[in-house]
Coordinates of C-alpha atoms and ligand atoms in Angstrom, one line a residue:
X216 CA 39.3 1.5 14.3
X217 CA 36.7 -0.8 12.2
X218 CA 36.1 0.3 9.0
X219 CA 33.7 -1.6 6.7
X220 CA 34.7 -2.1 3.0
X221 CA 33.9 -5.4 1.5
X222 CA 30.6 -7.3 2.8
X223 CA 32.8 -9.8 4.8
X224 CA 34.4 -7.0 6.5
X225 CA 32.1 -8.4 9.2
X226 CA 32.1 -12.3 10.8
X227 CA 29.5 -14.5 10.7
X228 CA 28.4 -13.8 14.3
X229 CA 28.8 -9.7 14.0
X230 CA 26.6 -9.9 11.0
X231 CA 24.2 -12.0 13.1
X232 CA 23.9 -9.6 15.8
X233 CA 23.9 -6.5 12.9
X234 CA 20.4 -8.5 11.4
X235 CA 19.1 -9.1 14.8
X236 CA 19.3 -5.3 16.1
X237 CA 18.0 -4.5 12.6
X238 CA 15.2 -6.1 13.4
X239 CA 14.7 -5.0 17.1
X240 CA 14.5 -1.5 15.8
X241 CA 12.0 -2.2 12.9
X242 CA 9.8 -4.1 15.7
X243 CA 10.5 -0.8 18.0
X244 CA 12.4 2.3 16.7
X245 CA 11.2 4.4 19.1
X246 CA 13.4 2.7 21.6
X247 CA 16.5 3.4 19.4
X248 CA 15.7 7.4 19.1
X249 CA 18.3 8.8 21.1
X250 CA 21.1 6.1 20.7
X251 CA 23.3 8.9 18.8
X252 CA 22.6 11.6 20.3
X253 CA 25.5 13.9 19.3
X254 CA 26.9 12.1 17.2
X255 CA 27.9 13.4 13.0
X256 CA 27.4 11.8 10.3
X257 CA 29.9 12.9 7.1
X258 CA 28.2 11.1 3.9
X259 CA 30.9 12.1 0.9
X260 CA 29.6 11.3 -2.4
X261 CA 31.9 11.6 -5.2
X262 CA 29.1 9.8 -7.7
X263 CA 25.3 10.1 -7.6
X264 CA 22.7 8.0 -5.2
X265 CA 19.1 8.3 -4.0
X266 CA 18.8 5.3 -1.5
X267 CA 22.3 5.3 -0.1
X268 CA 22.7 8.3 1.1
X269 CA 19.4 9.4 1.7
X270 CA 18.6 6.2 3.7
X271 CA 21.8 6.7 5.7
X272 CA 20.9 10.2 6.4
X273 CA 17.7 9.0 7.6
X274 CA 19.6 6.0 9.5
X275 CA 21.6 8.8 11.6
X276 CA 18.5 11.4 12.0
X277 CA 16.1 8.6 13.2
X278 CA 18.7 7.6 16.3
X279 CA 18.8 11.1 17.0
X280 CA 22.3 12.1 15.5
X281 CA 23.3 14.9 12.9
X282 CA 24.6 14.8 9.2
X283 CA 27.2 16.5 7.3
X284 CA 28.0 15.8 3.6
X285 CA 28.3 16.5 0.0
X286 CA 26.3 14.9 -2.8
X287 CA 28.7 15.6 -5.9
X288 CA 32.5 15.9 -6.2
X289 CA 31.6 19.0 -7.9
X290 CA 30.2 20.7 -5.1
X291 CA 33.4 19.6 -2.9
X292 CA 36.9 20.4 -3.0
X293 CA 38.1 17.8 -5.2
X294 CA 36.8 19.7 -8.1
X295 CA 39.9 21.4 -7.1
X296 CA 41.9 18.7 -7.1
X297 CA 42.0 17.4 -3.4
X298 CA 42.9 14.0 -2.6
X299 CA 41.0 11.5 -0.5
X300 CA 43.3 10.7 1.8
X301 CA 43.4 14.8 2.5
X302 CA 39.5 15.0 2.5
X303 CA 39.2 12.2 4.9
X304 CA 41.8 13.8 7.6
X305 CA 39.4 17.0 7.8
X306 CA 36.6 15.0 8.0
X307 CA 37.8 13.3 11.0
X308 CA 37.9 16.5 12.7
X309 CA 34.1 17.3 11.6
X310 CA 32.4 13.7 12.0
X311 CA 31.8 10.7 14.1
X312 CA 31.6 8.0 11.4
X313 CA 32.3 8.4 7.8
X314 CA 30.3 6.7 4.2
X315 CA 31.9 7.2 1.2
X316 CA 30.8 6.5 -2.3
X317 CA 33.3 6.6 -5.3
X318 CA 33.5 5.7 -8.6
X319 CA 36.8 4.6 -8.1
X320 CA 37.2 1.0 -6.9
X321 CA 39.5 1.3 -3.8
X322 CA 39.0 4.4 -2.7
X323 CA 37.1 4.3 0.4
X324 CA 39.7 1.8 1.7
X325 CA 42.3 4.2 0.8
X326 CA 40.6 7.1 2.8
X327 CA 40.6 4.5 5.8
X328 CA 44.1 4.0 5.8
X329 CA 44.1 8.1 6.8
X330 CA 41.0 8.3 8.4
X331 CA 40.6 8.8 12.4
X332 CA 36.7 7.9 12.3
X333 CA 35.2 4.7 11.0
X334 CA 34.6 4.6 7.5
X335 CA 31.8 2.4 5.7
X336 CA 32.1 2.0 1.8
X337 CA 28.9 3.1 0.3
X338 CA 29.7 1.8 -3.3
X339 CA 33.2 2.0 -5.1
X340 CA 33.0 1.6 -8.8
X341 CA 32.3 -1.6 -10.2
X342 CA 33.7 -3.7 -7.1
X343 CA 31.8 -3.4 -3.6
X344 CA 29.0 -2.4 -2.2
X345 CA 28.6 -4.1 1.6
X346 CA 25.7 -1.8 3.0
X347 CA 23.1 -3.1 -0.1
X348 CA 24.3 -6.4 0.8
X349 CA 23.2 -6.0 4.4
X350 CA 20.1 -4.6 3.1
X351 CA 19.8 -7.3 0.8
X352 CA 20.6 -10.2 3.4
X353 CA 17.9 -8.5 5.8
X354 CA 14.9 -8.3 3.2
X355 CA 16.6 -12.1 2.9
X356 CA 16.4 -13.1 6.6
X357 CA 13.1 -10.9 7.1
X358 CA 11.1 -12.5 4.3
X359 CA 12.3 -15.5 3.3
X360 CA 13.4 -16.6 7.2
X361 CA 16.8 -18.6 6.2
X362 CA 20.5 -18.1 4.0
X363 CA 20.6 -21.5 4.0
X364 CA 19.4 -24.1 1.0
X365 CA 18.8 -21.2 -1.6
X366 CA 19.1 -21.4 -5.3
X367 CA 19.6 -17.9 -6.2
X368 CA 20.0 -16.2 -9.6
X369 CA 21.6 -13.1 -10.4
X370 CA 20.8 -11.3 -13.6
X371 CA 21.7 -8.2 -16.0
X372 CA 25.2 -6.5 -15.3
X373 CA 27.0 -9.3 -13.3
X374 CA 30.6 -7.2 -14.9
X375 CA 30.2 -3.9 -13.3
X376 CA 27.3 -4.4 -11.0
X377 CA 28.7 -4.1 -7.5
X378 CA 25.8 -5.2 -5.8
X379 CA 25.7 -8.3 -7.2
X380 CA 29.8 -8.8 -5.9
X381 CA 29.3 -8.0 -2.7
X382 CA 26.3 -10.2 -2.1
X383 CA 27.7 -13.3 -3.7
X384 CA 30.7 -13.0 -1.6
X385 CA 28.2 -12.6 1.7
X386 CA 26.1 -15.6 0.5
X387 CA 28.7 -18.1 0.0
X388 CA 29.6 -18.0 3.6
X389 CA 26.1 -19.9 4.0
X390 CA 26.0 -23.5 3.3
X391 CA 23.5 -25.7 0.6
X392 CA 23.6 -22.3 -1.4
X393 CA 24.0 -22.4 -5.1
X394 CA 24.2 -19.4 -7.8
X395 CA 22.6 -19.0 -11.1
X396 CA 24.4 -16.5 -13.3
X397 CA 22.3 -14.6 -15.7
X398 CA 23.9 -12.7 -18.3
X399 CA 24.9 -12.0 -21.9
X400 CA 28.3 -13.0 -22.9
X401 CA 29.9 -9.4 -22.5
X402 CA 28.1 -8.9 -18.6
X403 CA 29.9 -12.0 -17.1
X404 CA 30.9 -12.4 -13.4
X405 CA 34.6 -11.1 -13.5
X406 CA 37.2 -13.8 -13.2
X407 CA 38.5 -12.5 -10.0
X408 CA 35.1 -13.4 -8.4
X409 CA 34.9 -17.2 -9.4
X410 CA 38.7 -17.4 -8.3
X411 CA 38.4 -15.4 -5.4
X412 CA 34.9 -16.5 -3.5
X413 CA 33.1 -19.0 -5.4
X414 CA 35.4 -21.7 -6.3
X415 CA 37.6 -21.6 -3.0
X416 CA 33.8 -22.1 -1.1
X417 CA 33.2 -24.9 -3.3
X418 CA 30.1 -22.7 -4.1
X419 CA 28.0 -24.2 -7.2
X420 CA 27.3 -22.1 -9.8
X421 CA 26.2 -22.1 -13.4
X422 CA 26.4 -19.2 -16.1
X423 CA 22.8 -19.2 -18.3
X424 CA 21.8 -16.9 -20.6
X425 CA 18.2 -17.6 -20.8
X426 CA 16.3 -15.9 -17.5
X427 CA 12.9 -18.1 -19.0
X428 CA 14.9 -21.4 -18.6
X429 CA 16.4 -20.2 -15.2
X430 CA 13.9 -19.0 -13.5
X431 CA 11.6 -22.0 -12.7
X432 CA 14.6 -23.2 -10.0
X433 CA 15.1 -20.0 -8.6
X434 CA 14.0 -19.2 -4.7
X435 CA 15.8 -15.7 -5.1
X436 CA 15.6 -13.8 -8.4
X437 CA 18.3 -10.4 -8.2
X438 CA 17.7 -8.3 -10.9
X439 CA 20.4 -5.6 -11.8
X440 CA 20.1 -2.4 -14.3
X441 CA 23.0 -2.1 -17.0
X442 CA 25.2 0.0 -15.6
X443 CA 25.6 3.0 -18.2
X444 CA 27.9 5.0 -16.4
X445 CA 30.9 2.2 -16.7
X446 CA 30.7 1.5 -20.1
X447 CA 33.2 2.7 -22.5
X448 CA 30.6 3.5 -25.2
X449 CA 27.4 3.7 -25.7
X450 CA 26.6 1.9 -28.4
X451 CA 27.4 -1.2 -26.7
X452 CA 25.3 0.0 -24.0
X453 CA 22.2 0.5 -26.3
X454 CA 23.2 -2.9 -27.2
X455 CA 22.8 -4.9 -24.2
X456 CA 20.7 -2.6 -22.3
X457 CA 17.2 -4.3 -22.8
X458 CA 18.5 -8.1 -23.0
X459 CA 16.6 -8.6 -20.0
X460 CA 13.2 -7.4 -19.0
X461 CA 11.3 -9.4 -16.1
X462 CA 7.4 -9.3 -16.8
X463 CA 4.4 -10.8 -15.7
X464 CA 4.7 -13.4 -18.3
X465 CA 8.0 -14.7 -17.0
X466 CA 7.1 -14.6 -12.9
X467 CA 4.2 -17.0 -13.8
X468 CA 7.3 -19.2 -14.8
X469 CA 8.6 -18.7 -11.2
X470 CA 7.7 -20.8 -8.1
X471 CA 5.0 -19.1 -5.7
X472 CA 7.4 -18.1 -3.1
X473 CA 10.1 -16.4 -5.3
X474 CA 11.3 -13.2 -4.2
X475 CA 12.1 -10.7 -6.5
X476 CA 15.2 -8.4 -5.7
X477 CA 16.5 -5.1 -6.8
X478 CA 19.0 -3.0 -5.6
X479 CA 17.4 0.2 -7.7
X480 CA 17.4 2.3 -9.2
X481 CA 15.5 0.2 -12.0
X482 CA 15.6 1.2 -15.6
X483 CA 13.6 -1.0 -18.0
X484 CA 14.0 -4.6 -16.5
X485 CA 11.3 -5.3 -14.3
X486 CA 8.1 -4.0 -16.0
X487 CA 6.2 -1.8 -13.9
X488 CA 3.3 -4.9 -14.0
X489 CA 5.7 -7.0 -11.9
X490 CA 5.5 -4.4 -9.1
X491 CA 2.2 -5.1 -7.9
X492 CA 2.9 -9.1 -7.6
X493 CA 3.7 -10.0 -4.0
X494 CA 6.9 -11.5 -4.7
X495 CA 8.1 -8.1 -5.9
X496 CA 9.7 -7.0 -2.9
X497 CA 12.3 -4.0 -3.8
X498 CA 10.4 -1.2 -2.3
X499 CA 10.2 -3.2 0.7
X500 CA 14.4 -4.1 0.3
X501 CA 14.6 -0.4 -0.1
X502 CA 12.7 0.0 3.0
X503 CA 15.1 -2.1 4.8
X504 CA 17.9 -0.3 3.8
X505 CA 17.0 2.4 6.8
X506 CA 17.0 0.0 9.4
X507 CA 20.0 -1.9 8.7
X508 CA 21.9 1.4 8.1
X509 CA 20.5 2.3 11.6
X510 CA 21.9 -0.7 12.7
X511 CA 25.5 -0.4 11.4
X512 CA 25.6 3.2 12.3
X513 CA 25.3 2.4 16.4
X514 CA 27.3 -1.1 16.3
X515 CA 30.8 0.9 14.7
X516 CA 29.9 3.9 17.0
X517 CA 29.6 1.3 19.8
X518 CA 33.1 -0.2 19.4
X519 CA 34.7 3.4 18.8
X520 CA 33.6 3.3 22.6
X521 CA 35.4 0.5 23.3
X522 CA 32.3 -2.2 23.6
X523 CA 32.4 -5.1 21.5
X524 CA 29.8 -5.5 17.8
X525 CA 28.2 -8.2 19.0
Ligands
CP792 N1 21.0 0.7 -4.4 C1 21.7 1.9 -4.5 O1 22.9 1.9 -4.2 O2 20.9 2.9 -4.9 P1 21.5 4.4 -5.0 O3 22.5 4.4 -6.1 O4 20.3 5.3 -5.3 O5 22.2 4.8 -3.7

C-alpha cells in the first residue's frame, strides 16, 4: 500500500510521470472524466483549509468519483475523543483513498500504519505538506519549463511554514539549484532541515533578512503568511507579522521573469497591487492544484490495482 507523506515519498521518475499526466489532463480533462468512476474519496480535516480540500474534492468529482469527509474535528468523532489510528480503520471500510490534514505533525503517517486505503498527507502541523509541493513544482515545470539552475528564495515563516519544508526537500533533488532564506531571526529554517536535506545534498544556501537586497538574484520568489495558529502567543505574532510585505516597489527590483509564489491563503504580504503583475502567479498555482491532485488521485488508485506509477 503507497501512502504519500513527505514530498520525496515519490522518486524522481514517479514524480516525472505524476507532472507529465498533470499536464495531459490540463491539455484534455475531458479524456480523464470517467477514470474513477466508483471510486470514494474520504478527505478528514482535523484543522481548517480552502484550497486543499476543496481542490481535492474537485480533483475526485472531475475524474468522475465520489467524496466523503469532514471539514473540522469538531464535527467528527474525535471531539469525542477517538483516535486516528481508530478513525482511519472505519474509513477504510467507507473509502478508496484517504487525505488527511492535522495539526499534529505525524499524524497522517501514523493513520497509515492502520490504514487499509492509501493515505496522502494534506498538511501535518508545522512539518509537511507534499501535495502544495506538487502543486508548487507543476506551476514550476508549467511556467518556468525547468527545476534545474534556479536561485530561489523563500520568505516569511520558514519555522512553521510547512510548505516551504516540503518544497525545499523536493527541490534539492534537482541539480545547479540554490536557496535564499528570507526571514527574521525568530522564523528561521529549523535545524533539522539544514541537517537533514540541505547540507547532505551539498545544496547552497544563504539566510538574509533583507527581501530588497535578495530579490534582484532571485528566479523564484515563495512568499509565506505568518502562521498565527502555531505561535505560542500573540504578541510575538503581532510582532513579526508584517516584517515582510511584497509590493510593487520591490518587484521592480526583481528580474523580468521572476515568478511570484504563494501557497495561500495570503494575509498582508503580497499587496493586492502585486496581483495584477504577470509574474504574480498564485491564483494560477492555485489553479494547478486541481490538476495535480487529479493526477495523484488516479496514479495511487492505479497501483492499488496492481499497475505500476509510472
Ligand atoms: N495552500 C493551502 O494549503 O491552502 P489551504 O490551507 O486553504 O488548504
Amino acid at each position: 500500500m503507497r501512502h504519500i507523506i513527505s514530498p520525496n515519498d515519490l522518486s524522481l521518475s514517479e514524480l516525472d510521470a505524476l507532472l507529465n499526466l498533470a499536464e495531459d489532463i490540463i491539455k484534455d480533462p475531458d479524456k480523464y472524466s470517467d477514470a474513477c468512476h466508483r471510486k470514494r474519496l474520504a478527505t478528514l480535516f482535523y484543522e481548517p483549509s480552502t484550497r486543499t480540500r476543496l481542490s481535492f474534492e474537485a480533483a475526485m468529482l472531475n475524474l468522475g468519483g465520489t467524496v466523503i469527509g469532514f471539514s473540522s474535528a469538531e464535527s467528527s468523532s474525535a471531539a469525542k475523543g477517538e483516535s486516528i489510528a481508530d478513525t482511519i480503520r472505519v474509513v477504510s471500510h467507507y473509502a478508496d483513498i484517504c487525505v488527511i490534514r492535522h495539526p499534529k505533525e505525524g499524524a497522517p503517517y501514523v493513520a497509515s500504519l492502520h490504514s487499509k486505503i492509501p493515505v496522502i498527507n494534506a498538511g501535518d502541523g508545522g512539518h509537511n505538506h507534499p501535495t502544495q509541493t506538487f502543486t508548487d513544482l507543476l506551476t514550476i515545470k508549467n511556467l518556468k519549463g525547468r527545476f534545474e539552475n534556479l536561485t530561489v528564495g523563500f520568505c516569511g515563516d520558514l519555522k512553521f511554514g510547512r510548505t516551504v519544508h516540503s518544497l525545499l526537500e523536493a527541490l534539492s533533488r534537482y541539480p545547479n539549484i540554490r536557496f535564499v532564506l528570507i526571514s527574521p531571526d525568530e522564523l528561521r529554517i529549523p535545524a533539522y532541515i539544514k541537517e537533514k536535506i540541505l547540507d547532505p545534498n551539498n545544496v547552497p544556501y544563504e539566510e538574509v533578512r533583507s527581501l530588497e537586497a535578495a530579490i534582484p538574484d532571485l528566479d523564484i520568489l515563495y512568499m509565506t503568511r505568518v502562521q498565527r495558529e502555531r505561535f505560542f502567543n500573540e504578541e510575538d505574532y503581532i510582532r513579526l507579522k508584517d516584517t515582510y510585505i511584497l509590493n510593487s516597489k520591490k518587484m521592480a527590483l526583481a528580474k523580468e521573469d521572476m515568478l511570484v509564489l504563494h501557497p495561500l491563503p495570503r494575509v498582508n504580504e503580497i499587496s493586492y497591487e502585486v496581483d495584477d503583475d504577470p509574474r504574480a502567479v498564485y491564483f494560477q498555482q492555485a489553479k494547478f492544484g486541481v490538476y495535480v491532485r487529479m493526477a495523484l488521485i488516479m496514479m495511487l488508485l492505479r497501483e492499488c490495482e496492481g499497475r505500476s506509477l509510472c
